[in-house]
Amino acid sequence: MSPTPVQQLGNKPPDGGWGWMVVFGAHISIGFAYSTPKALSIFFKEIQKDLLVSYSDIAWISSIMLAAMYAGGPVSSALVNRFGSRPVVMLGGLMCGVSMVTASFGDSIIYLYFCIGVIGGFGLSFNLNASLTIISKYFLARRPLANGLAMAGSPVFLCFLAPLNQYLQDKYGWRGSLLILGALMLNCCVAGALMRPVRMTLKQSYPPQKKLEEQPDKHITRIKGTCMENAKKFLDLTFFKDRGFVIYLIGNIMFIFGAYAPIVFLSAYAVSRGVEEYSAAYLLSIMGFVDMFVRPGTGLIANSKWIRPRVQYFFSFAMVFNGTCHLLCPLTTSYALLVVYAIFFGVGFGMVFALIFECLMDLMGNQRFPSAVGLVTIIECFPMLLGPPAAGLLVDVYGDYKYLFFMCGAVIVTGGLFLFVMNIYNYHMLGKEKAAMDTEQKQNNIDNQEQVSISEEEMQQIPEAAMERTNPEA
Amino acid sequence: MPFSWKHQFFHIFLLLVSCRHIKTKTPGPTPPPLAPISPLPTADRSVVFKGESHTEKLEVLNPVSLTLECVWAGNHPKLPNITGFWKKDGEAIENSHLTVQLENDQYLIKRVFNIVNEESLGSYSCIFGNEAKVDFLLAAPHIAEVRDKPIVSYVGDSVVIPCKMEEPKPKPNTWKWYKDNGTAKEQIFAAGKLDRFEIKNENGYTKLTVHNLTEADSGLYYCGAVYAIATTMSHVKLKVISIQEPLKPFIAIMVEVIILVTAILLYERSQSKKNSTAGNDVNTDQSHIQVQEENSLEENSSMRQRKI
């Protein structure tokens, strides 16, 4: 690929400065995205009474919302690729706000499915996807830390939304609460406003300006072409040819399958062990609280010089840790031990989620990440929806919760080990490929240098660094 | 007082004897009509205790002739006689004092009570001597609290207020709903289809639906589980508010969002103006288009930032 003038614009992410405001915005956005489906369940009992439906009908609202949030990934990616993160997050925030407000006037369960489930879910997916993308644009050196801080939004917001929802329900009933919640979700628009598109800093000074001003005309016509390509990229299946991507995907599917069931059944398990209901609910709060601090902490650790190059292995370690926790859970015999389990669970869960998107960014790189994450989330939809019911089935069949924990733990540990082994293989293969490509590129460079030296009078010196950047890095 | 024919004839005889001279056309005072004697079902409850204070809860559904028996076996002063009597709701029942003999190393006292209406329910105690006693708490099945927080609903909306008798407890014959209108409880009748109130009764639970709520509908609602012996009540508080209430915080938050978004965008505009006067940066729109360009051109390169 011959270098074009455009590529001489520095592509160095700011790694700080306004980036931290962007992280704050992403924190809010991601926080709403993950915590809203869970926090809404507080209203279900009331809605169930007023709309005269059964509990399982109501529980569908959460499932539809989560499914839409994950399934909306590709749509979100396409929009982010076309328009950038800011408009998408603002649109997402607006959709969420509208969804809650319209839901507050609802009279039938189908109406709620559509408003909260579909519209709300898609709004959240826009939020999630676009927030992750802009972090990858703003950060490189400090990206794991930025990711950890942004993903910490999920437990923070859950911790904050759950009692708030309870208070709102007592004061205004479920309709008024949904109305106010809609207004709160409009704050995602504020988060979106913070997500300034990344400024490109010119590495060249004035003379080339003329060339750059000409280029926009060419580029605008080219963009129409890329628009069509973007549409095709809606569900870009070429990703499946990427070894690293497939490995990541398989490991992730296994994790998501086993990740949520223990959360759903933890209180019930504790109650079955003789713990009273209030203390059992407290376990989840402990887990969330620990999670809140573990995510940025993991980001910090992953950022360190020693771990950063090996972040994929760190991710596998986190998964194995999480899985082992679940495998050991049935050994907890007293409430104190359950609390210890909840703490370790929080640590494991936080570590995995802090790294889950960081690893994808590490694998895919800045440019391909938006599409990749869209594809990953829509595929993750299935294990996420199947996991808890499958676990519930185990509980019904065997009448004992320990098999649930064994299953979840086993699946997650297997996923972690799979990732570990396959990553070693992948790096090994990539090393080989890089060696082969380097020799090839050296040949090409020699040819190119001859061509470029002709046009060098018209342009400023081409920094070697920019040249190397065009080469595929291993 | 137990009624007996012997007593009545005696009264009449006395009257005839003393009123010989009275010529009456009526054949003397007519005997008071007998209350129809439908025999009450009987039940009994016996408690054996060792002198410690004991409480027994009894659920009564229908009128019953209840025999309560207290047996003090163990830890008692070995007196040949001891006084025993009964109390209802803390007050001694007249003519219930007895002298109890020590038989088989036990003191036994029993009494038959006719539990026929709500007044008969309450706390009955048998007391030996001065200290040893057993309390029998007679009550109709109690409804578990529906909810301690008020139900909130909106003007013009409908609300459903449920009331349930928990599973192991016996189901009531029917349910009644009352509203507290300040002074007394007023029963709610769900008359016809046009009525605002709708009561749906099923064996174990009841639902009161109120349509077209107004603010006047706020207040305490009582659901009564009707048993033959008495009606037990439970209450729920209903709060009806207008749509304005949640609208205020809603609008406040919307205003906050608009202010923040505008502030952030204005700040950004002023920053970019500052920068463009310095002339180093490209217009954000252009840079965005160019970023797009980069994206599409560098599609094929796989960039794994393994090393920083």
PDB file of N, CA and C in Angstrom, chain A residues 194-271:
ATOM      1  N   LEU A 194     -19.963  15.184  25.441  1.00  0.00           N
ATOM      2  CA  LEU A 194     -18.568  15.189  25.856  1.00  0.00           C
ATOM      3  C   LEU A 194     -17.669  14.475  24.854  1.00  0.00           C
ATOM      4  N   MET A 195     -18.283  13.633  24.003  1.00  0.00           N
ATOM      5  CA  MET A 195     -17.450  12.794  23.143  1.00  0.00           C
ATOM      6  C   MET A 195     -17.076  13.517  21.876  1.00  0.00           C
ATOM      7  N   ARG A 196     -16.227  14.501  22.043  1.00  0.00           N
ATOM      8  CA  ARG A 196     -15.731  15.256  20.899  1.00  0.00           C
ATOM      9  C   ARG A 196     -15.034  14.324  19.947  1.00  0.00           C
ATOM     10  N   PRO A 197     -15.277  14.467  18.620  1.00  0.00           N
ATOM     11  CA  PRO A 197     -14.508  13.655  17.683  1.00  0.00           C
ATOM     12  C   PRO A 197     -13.031  13.982  17.840  1.00  0.00           C
ATOM     13  N   VAL A 198     -12.204  12.984  17.627  1.00  0.00           N
ATOM     14  CA  VAL A 198     -10.772  13.180  17.865  1.00  0.00           C
ATOM     15  C   VAL A 198     -10.206  14.183  16.883  1.00  0.00           C
ATOM     16  N   ARG A 199      -9.434  15.126  17.409  1.00  0.00           N
ATOM     17  CA  ARG A 199      -8.815  16.099  16.514  1.00  0.00           C
ATOM     18  C   ARG A 199      -7.563  15.500  15.922  1.00  0.00           C
ATOM     19  N   MET A 200      -7.441  15.698  14.617  1.00  0.00           N
ATOM     20  CA  MET A 200      -6.213  15.217  13.984  1.00  0.00           C
ATOM     21  C   MET A 200      -5.213  16.351  13.984  1.00  0.00           C
ATOM     22  N   THR A 201      -4.013  16.090  14.444  1.00  0.00           N
ATOM     23  CA  THR A 201      -2.984  17.142  14.426  1.00  0.00           C
ATOM     24  C   THR A 201      -2.112  16.938  13.193  1.00  0.00           C
ATOM     25  N   LEU A 202      -1.991  18.019  12.451  1.00  0.00           N
ATOM     26  CA  LEU A 202      -1.170  17.944  11.245  1.00  0.00           C
ATOM     27  C   LEU A 202       0.287  17.835  11.611  1.00  0.00           C
ATOM     28  N   LYS A 203       0.981  16.922  10.968  1.00  0.00           N
ATOM     29  CA  LYS A 203       2.416  16.879  11.218  1.00  0.00           C
ATOM     30  C   LYS A 203       3.154  17.775  10.231  1.00  0.00           C
ATOM     31  N   GLN A 204       2.427  18.226   9.223  1.00  0.00           N
ATOM     32  CA  GLN A 204       3.079  19.067   8.225  1.00  0.00           C
ATOM     33  C   GLN A 204       2.636  20.501   8.399  1.00  0.00           C
ATOM     34  N   SER A 205       3.396  21.417   7.888  1.00  0.00           N
ATOM     35  CA  SER A 205       2.982  22.820   7.983  1.00  0.00           C
ATOM     36  C   SER A 205       2.373  23.280   6.671  1.00  0.00           C
ATOM     37  N   TYR A 206       2.309  24.593   6.462  1.00  0.00           N
ATOM     38  CA  TYR A 206       1.399  25.157   5.463  1.00  0.00           C
ATOM     39  C   TYR A 206       1.448  24.694   4.019  1.00  0.00           C
ATOM     40  N   PRO A 207       2.591  24.619   3.439  1.00  0.00           N
ATOM     41  CA  PRO A 207       2.569  24.354   1.982  1.00  0.00           C
ATOM     42  C   PRO A 207       1.644  23.201   1.581  1.00  0.00           C
ATOM     43  N   PRO A 208       1.624  22.108   2.289  1.00  0.00           N
ATOM     44  CA  PRO A 208       0.741  21.035   1.836  1.00  0.00           C
ATOM     45  C   PRO A 208      -0.737  21.358   2.025  1.00  0.00           C
ATOM     46  N   GLN A 209      -1.046  22.449   2.706  1.00  0.00           N
ATOM     47  CA  GLN A 209      -2.453  22.802   2.943  1.00  0.00           C
ATOM     48  C   GLN A 209      -3.240  22.799   1.649  1.00  0.00           C
ATOM     49  N   LYS A 210      -2.609  23.307   0.605  1.00  0.00           N
ATOM     50  CA  LYS A 210      -3.340  23.381  -0.659  1.00  0.00           C
ATOM     51  C   LYS A 210      -3.799  21.998  -1.058  1.00  0.00           C
ATOM     52  N   LYS A 211      -2.878  21.093  -0.935  1.00  0.00           N
ATOM     53  CA  LYS A 211      -3.229  19.731  -1.348  1.00  0.00           C
ATOM     54  C   LYS A 211      -4.393  19.216  -0.508  1.00  0.00           C
ATOM     55  N   LEU A 212      -4.314  19.540   0.794  1.00  0.00           N
ATOM     56  CA  LEU A 212      -5.353  19.020   1.673  1.00  0.00           C
ATOM     57  C   LEU A 212      -6.708  19.619   1.338  1.00  0.00           C
ATOM     58  N   GLU A 213      -6.714  20.896   0.949  1.00  0.00           N
ATOM     59  CA  GLU A 213      -8.005  21.501   0.635  1.00  0.00           C
ATOM     60  C   GLU A 213      -8.591  20.906  -0.623  1.00  0.00           C
ATOM     61  N   GLU A 214      -7.725  20.491  -1.520  1.00  0.00           N
ATOM     62  CA  GLU A 214      -8.267  19.858  -2.717  1.00  0.00           C
ATOM     63  C   GLU A 214      -8.868  18.508  -2.388  1.00  0.00           C
ATOM     64  N   GLN A 215      -8.164  17.854  -1.490  1.00  0.00           N
ATOM     65  CA  GLN A 215      -8.562  16.481  -1.245  1.00  0.00           C
ATOM     66  C   GLN A 215     -10.007  16.301  -0.785  1.00  0.00           C
ATOM     67  N   PRO A 216     -10.519  17.208   0.077  1.00  0.00           N
ATOM     68  CA  PRO A 216     -11.909  16.991   0.524  1.00  0.00           C
ATOM     69  C   PRO A 216     -12.884  16.735  -0.617  1.00  0.00           C
ATOM     70  N   ASP A 217     -12.707  17.418  -1.771  1.00  0.00           N
ATOM     71  CA  ASP A 217     -13.647  17.170  -2.866  1.00  0.00           C
ATOM     72  C   ASP A 217     -13.580  15.726  -3.314  1.00  0.00           C
ATOM     73  N   LYS A 218     -12.343  15.286  -3.504  1.00  0.00           N
ATOM     74  CA  LYS A 218     -12.182  13.895  -3.921  1.00  0.00           C
ATOM     75  C   LYS A 218     -12.779  12.967  -2.885  1.00  0.00           C
ATOM     76  N   HIS A 219     -12.514  13.337  -1.611  1.00  0.00           N
ATOM     77  CA  HIS A 219     -12.907  12.428  -0.547  1.00  0.00           C
ATOM     78  C   HIS A 219     -14.415  12.331  -0.412  1.00  0.00           C
ATOM     79  N   ILE A 220     -15.073  13.467  -0.706  1.00  0.00           N
ATOM     80  CA  ILE A 220     -16.526  13.428  -0.547  1.00  0.00           C
ATOM     81  C   ILE A 220     -17.127  12.452  -1.546  1.00  0.00           C
ATOM     82  N   THR A 221     -16.605  12.480  -2.777  1.00  0.00           N
ATOM     83  CA  THR A 221     -17.146  11.527  -3.748  1.00  0.00           C
ATOM     84  C   THR A 221     -16.769  10.108  -3.349  1.00  0.00           C
ATOM     85  N   ARG A 222     -15.616   9.963  -2.771  1.00  0.00           N
ATOM     86  CA  ARG A 222     -15.208   8.627  -2.372  1.00  0.00           C
ATOM     87  C   ARG A 222     -16.078   8.109  -1.244  1.00  0.00           C
ATOM     88  N   ILE A 223     -16.561   9.056  -0.416  1.00  0.00           N
ATOM     89  CA  ILE A 223     -17.331   8.621   0.738  1.00  0.00           C
ATOM     90  C   ILE A 223     -18.610   7.938   0.301  1.00  0.00           C
ATOM     91  N   LYS A 224     -19.192   8.397  -0.785  1.00  0.00           N
ATOM     92  CA  LYS A 224     -20.419   7.723  -1.226  1.00  0.00           C
ATOM     93  C   LYS A 224     -20.119   6.260  -1.487  1.00  0.00           C
ATOM     94  N   GLY A 225     -18.948   6.054  -2.064  1.00  0.00           N
ATOM     95  CA  GLY A 225     -18.561   4.674  -2.310  1.00  0.00           C
ATOM     96  C   GLY A 225     -18.429   3.920  -1.008  1.00  0.00           C
ATOM     97  N   THR A 226     -17.751   4.527  -0.065  1.00  0.00           N
ATOM     98  CA  THR A 226     -17.528   3.811   1.186  1.00  0.00           C
ATOM     99  C   THR A 226     -18.846   3.593   1.925  1.00  0.00           C
ATOM    100  N   CYS A 227     -19.841   4.461   1.657  1.00  0.00           N
ATOM    101  CA  CYS A 227     -21.144   4.283   2.294  1.00  0.00           C
ATOM    102  C   CYS A 227     -21.717   2.920   1.935  1.00  0.00           C
ATOM    103  N   MET A 228     -21.619   2.608   0.658  1.00  0.00           N
ATOM    104  CA  MET A 228     -22.129   1.317   0.211  1.00  0.00           C
ATOM    105  C   MET A 228     -21.357   0.191   0.869  1.00  0.00           C
ATOM    106  N   GLU A 229     -20.043   0.429   0.963  1.00  0.00           N
ATOM    107  CA  GLU A 229     -19.243  -0.609   1.597  1.00  0.00           C
ATOM    108  C   GLU A 229     -19.620  -0.743   3.060  1.00  0.00           C
ATOM    109  N   ASN A 230     -19.912   0.385   3.675  1.00  0.00           N
ATOM    110  CA  ASN A 230     -20.322   0.353   5.074  1.00  0.00           C
ATOM    111  C   ASN A 230     -21.586  -0.472   5.250  1.00  0.00           C
ATOM    112  N   ALA A 231     -22.490  -0.303   4.303  1.00  0.00           N
ATOM    113  CA  ALA A 231     -23.732  -1.064   4.415  1.00  0.00           C
ATOM    114  C   ALA A 231     -23.437  -2.558   4.347  1.00  0.00           C
ATOM    115  N   LYS A 232     -22.492  -2.900   3.475  1.00  0.00           N
ATOM    116  CA  LYS A 232     -22.138  -4.319   3.406  1.00  0.00           C
ATOM    117  C   LYS A 232     -21.462  -4.763   4.674  1.00  0.00           C
ATOM    118  N   LYS A 233     -20.766  -3.817   5.300  1.00  0.00           N
ATOM    119  CA  LYS A 233     -20.059  -4.159   6.524  1.00  0.00           C
ATOM    120  C   LYS A 233     -21.001  -4.323   7.698  1.00  0.00           C
ATOM    121  N   PHE A 234     -22.273  -4.139   7.472  1.00  0.00           N
ATOM    122  CA  PHE A 234     -23.274  -4.304   8.505  1.00  0.00           C
ATOM    123  C   PHE A 234     -23.016  -5.557   9.326  1.00  0.00           C
ATOM    124  N   LEU A 235     -22.889  -6.643   8.617  1.00  0.00           N
ATOM    125  CA  LEU A 235     -22.525  -7.863   9.312  1.00  0.00           C
ATOM    126  C   LEU A 235     -21.317  -8.404   8.587  1.00  0.00           C
ATOM    127  N   ASP A 236     -20.184  -7.859   8.933  1.00  0.00           N
ATOM    128  CA  ASP A 236     -18.984  -8.201   8.184  1.00  0.00           C
ATOM    129  C   ASP A 236     -18.498  -9.575   8.569  1.00  0.00           C
ATOM    130  N   LEU A 237     -18.741 -10.523   7.676  1.00  0.00           N
ATOM    131  CA  LEU A 237     -18.377 -11.884   8.029  1.00  0.00           C
ATOM    132  C   LEU A 237     -16.915 -12.182   7.745  1.00  0.00           C
ATOM    133  N   THR A 238     -16.207 -11.222   7.150  1.00  0.00           N
ATOM    134  CA  THR A 238     -14.778 -11.485   6.902  1.00  0.00           C
ATOM    135  C   THR A 238     -14.021 -11.560   8.221  1.00  0.00           C
ATOM    136  N   PHE A 239     -14.624 -11.058   9.278  1.00  0.00           N
ATOM    137  CA  PHE A 239     -13.971 -11.153  10.571  1.00  0.00           C
ATOM    138  C   PHE A 239     -13.689 -12.600  10.955  1.00  0.00           C
ATOM    139  N   PHE A 240     -14.573 -13.482  10.471  1.00  0.00           N
ATOM    140  CA  PHE A 240     -14.394 -14.868  10.859  1.00  0.00           C
ATOM    141  C   PHE A 240     -13.130 -15.482  10.276  1.00  0.00           C
ATOM    142  N   LYS A 241     -12.527 -14.763   9.324  1.00  0.00           N
ATOM    143  CA  LYS A 241     -11.265 -15.297   8.799  1.00  0.00           C
ATOM    144  C   LYS A 241     -10.102 -14.960   9.716  1.00  0.00           C
ATOM    145  N   ASP A 242     -10.361 -14.029  10.636  1.00  0.00           N
ATOM    146  CA  ASP A 242      -9.290 -13.604  11.528  1.00  0.00           C
ATOM    147  C   ASP A 242      -9.195 -14.574  12.693  1.00  0.00           C
ATOM    148  N   ARG A 243      -8.047 -15.215  12.811  1.00  0.00           N
ATOM    149  CA  ARG A 243      -7.858 -16.233  13.827  1.00  0.00           C
ATOM    150  C   ARG A 243      -8.083 -15.686  15.235  1.00  0.00           C
ATOM    151  N   GLY A 244      -7.451 -14.548  15.488  1.00  0.00           N
ATOM    152  CA  GLY A 244      -7.549 -13.963  16.821  1.00  0.00           C
ATOM    153  C   GLY A 244      -9.002 -13.682  17.190  1.00  0.00           C
ATOM    154  N   PHE A 245      -9.747 -13.185  16.202  1.00  0.00           N
ATOM    155  CA  PHE A 245     -11.141 -12.852  16.441  1.00  0.00           C
ATOM    156  C   PHE A 245     -11.948 -14.085  16.811  1.00  0.00           C
ATOM    157  N   VAL A 246     -11.742 -15.151  16.070  1.00  0.00           N
ATOM    158  CA  VAL A 246     -12.526 -16.365  16.322  1.00  0.00           C
ATOM    159  C   VAL A 246     -12.206 -16.933  17.706  1.00  0.00           C
ATOM    160  N   ILE A 247     -10.915 -16.895  18.054  1.00  0.00           N
ATOM    161  CA  ILE A 247     -10.519 -17.406  19.379  1.00  0.00           C
ATOM    162  C   ILE A 247     -11.201 -16.587  20.467  1.00  0.00           C
ATOM    163  N   TYR A 248     -11.117 -15.272  20.311  1.00  0.00           N
ATOM    164  CA  TYR A 248     -11.731 -14.377  21.297  1.00  0.00           C
ATOM    165  C   TYR A 248     -13.225 -14.647  21.406  1.00  0.00           C
ATOM    166  N   LEU A 249     -13.855 -14.840  20.250  1.00  0.00           N
ATOM    167  CA  LEU A 249     -15.295 -15.028  20.226  1.00  0.00           C
ATOM    168  C   LEU A 249     -15.700 -16.296  20.961  1.00  0.00           C
ATOM    169  N   ILE A 250     -14.972 -17.374  20.689  1.00  0.00           N
ATOM    170  CA  ILE A 250     -15.336 -18.644  21.334  1.00  0.00           C
ATOM    171  C   ILE A 250     -15.168 -18.536  22.844  1.00  0.00           C
ATOM    172  N   GLY A 251     -14.027 -17.966  23.257  1.00  0.00           N
ATOM    173  CA  GLY A 251     -13.796 -17.815  24.697  1.00  0.00           C
ATOM    174  C   GLY A 251     -14.880 -16.974  25.350  1.00  0.00           C
ATOM    175  N   ASN A 252     -15.265 -15.899  24.648  1.00  0.00           N
ATOM    176  CA  ASN A 252     -16.273 -15.012  25.190  1.00  0.00           C
ATOM    177  C   ASN A 252     -17.640 -15.658  25.301  1.00  0.00           C
ATOM    178  N   ILE A 253     -17.985 -16.434  24.283  1.00  0.00           N
ATOM    179  CA  ILE A 253     -19.280 -17.119  24.306  1.00  0.00           C
ATOM    180  C   ILE A 253     -19.357 -18.012  25.535  1.00  0.00           C
ATOM    181  N   MET A 254     -18.262 -18.712  25.795  1.00  0.00           N
ATOM    182  CA  MET A 254     -18.267 -19.607  26.947  1.00  0.00           C
ATOM    183  C   MET A 254     -18.389 -18.816  28.239  1.00  0.00           C
ATOM    184  N   PHE A 255     -17.707 -17.683  28.295  1.00  0.00           N
ATOM    185  CA  PHE A 255     -17.795 -16.886  29.506  1.00  0.00           C
ATOM    186  C   PHE A 255     -19.204 -16.368  29.738  1.00  0.00           C
ATOM    187  N   ILE A 256     -19.792 -15.772  28.697  1.00  0.00           N
ATOM    188  CA  ILE A 256     -21.108 -15.153  28.854  1.00  0.00           C
ATOM    189  C   ILE A 256     -22.150 -16.202  29.225  1.00  0.00           C
ATOM    190  N   PHE A 257     -21.975 -17.411  28.684  1.00  0.00           N
ATOM    191  CA  PHE A 257     -22.938 -18.463  28.990  1.00  0.00           C
ATOM    192  C   PHE A 257     -22.996 -18.742  30.479  1.00  0.00           C
ATOM    193  N   GLY A 258     -21.807 -18.753  31.112  1.00  0.00           N
ATOM    194  CA  GLY A 258     -21.796 -19.103  32.519  1.00  0.00           C
ATOM    195  C   GLY A 258     -21.786 -17.928  33.468  1.00  0.00           C
ATOM    196  N   ALA A 259     -21.682 -16.700  32.909  1.00  0.00           N
ATOM    197  CA  ALA A 259     -21.425 -15.565  33.791  1.00  0.00           C
ATOM    198  C   ALA A 259     -22.634 -15.087  34.560  1.00  0.00           C
ATOM    199  N   TYR A 260     -23.798 -15.034  33.901  1.00  0.00           N
ATOM    200  CA  TYR A 260     -24.927 -14.359  34.531  1.00  0.00           C
ATOM    201  C   TYR A 260     -25.770 -15.237  35.431  1.00  0.00           C
ATOM    202  N   ALA A 261     -25.719 -16.554  35.185  1.00  0.00           N
ATOM    203  CA  ALA A 261     -26.585 -17.428  35.993  1.00  0.00           C
ATOM    204  C   ALA A 261     -26.296 -17.343  37.493  1.00  0.00           C
ATOM    205  N   PRO A 262     -25.012 -17.354  37.914  1.00  0.00           N
ATOM    206  CA  PRO A 262     -24.781 -17.254  39.364  1.00  0.00           C
ATOM    207  C   PRO A 262     -25.338 -15.983  39.967  1.00  0.00           C
ATOM    208  N   ILE A 263     -25.302 -14.884  39.214  1.00  0.00           N
ATOM    209  CA  ILE A 263     -25.853 -13.636  39.744  1.00  0.00           C
ATOM    210  C   ILE A 263     -27.343 -13.780  39.961  1.00  0.00           C
ATOM    211  N   VAL A 264     -28.011 -14.360  38.944  1.00  0.00           N
ATOM    212  CA  VAL A 264     -29.464 -14.486  39.023  1.00  0.00           C
ATOM    213  C   VAL A 264     -29.872 -15.374  40.187  1.00  0.00           C
ATOM    214  N   PHE A 265     -29.093 -16.419  40.429  1.00  0.00           N
ATOM    215  CA  PHE A 265     -29.522 -17.406  41.428  1.00  0.00           C
ATOM    216  C   PHE A 265     -28.826 -17.279  42.768  1.00  0.00           C
ATOM    217  N   LEU A 266     -27.965 -16.306  42.952  1.00  0.00           N
ATOM    218  CA  LEU A 266     -27.202 -16.232  44.200  1.00  0.00           C
ATOM    219  C   LEU A 266     -28.096 -16.083  45.424  1.00  0.00           C
ATOM    220  N   SER A 267     -29.068 -15.160  45.336  1.00  0.00           N
ATOM    221  CA  SER A 267     -29.924 -14.982  46.530  1.00  0.00           C
ATOM    222  C   SER A 267     -30.713 -16.238  46.827  1.00  0.00           C
ATOM    223  N   ALA A 268     -31.248 -16.846  45.762  1.00  0.00           N
ATOM    224  CA  ALA A 268     -32.058 -18.039  45.981  1.00  0.00           C
ATOM    225  C   ALA A 268     -31.206 -19.135  46.616  1.00  0.00           C
ATOM    226  N   TYR A 269     -29.956 -19.247  46.153  1.00  0.00           N
ATOM    227  CA  TYR A 269     -29.061 -20.250  46.715  1.00  0.00           C
ATOM    228  C   TYR A 269     -28.802 -19.975  48.192  1.00  0.00           C
ATOM    229  N   ALA A 270     -28.541 -18.700  48.498  1.00  0.00           N
ATOM    230  CA  ALA A 270     -28.269 -18.353  49.895  1.00  0.00           C
ATOM    231  C   ALA A 270     -29.470 -18.669  50.773  1.00  0.00           C
ATOM    232  N   VAL A 271     -30.669 -18.333  50.264  1.00  0.00           N
ATOM    233  CA  VAL A 271     -31.877 -18.607  51.045  1.00  0.00           C
ATOM    234  C   VAL A 271     -32.031 -20.108  51.262  1.00  0.00           C
TER     235      VAL A 271
END
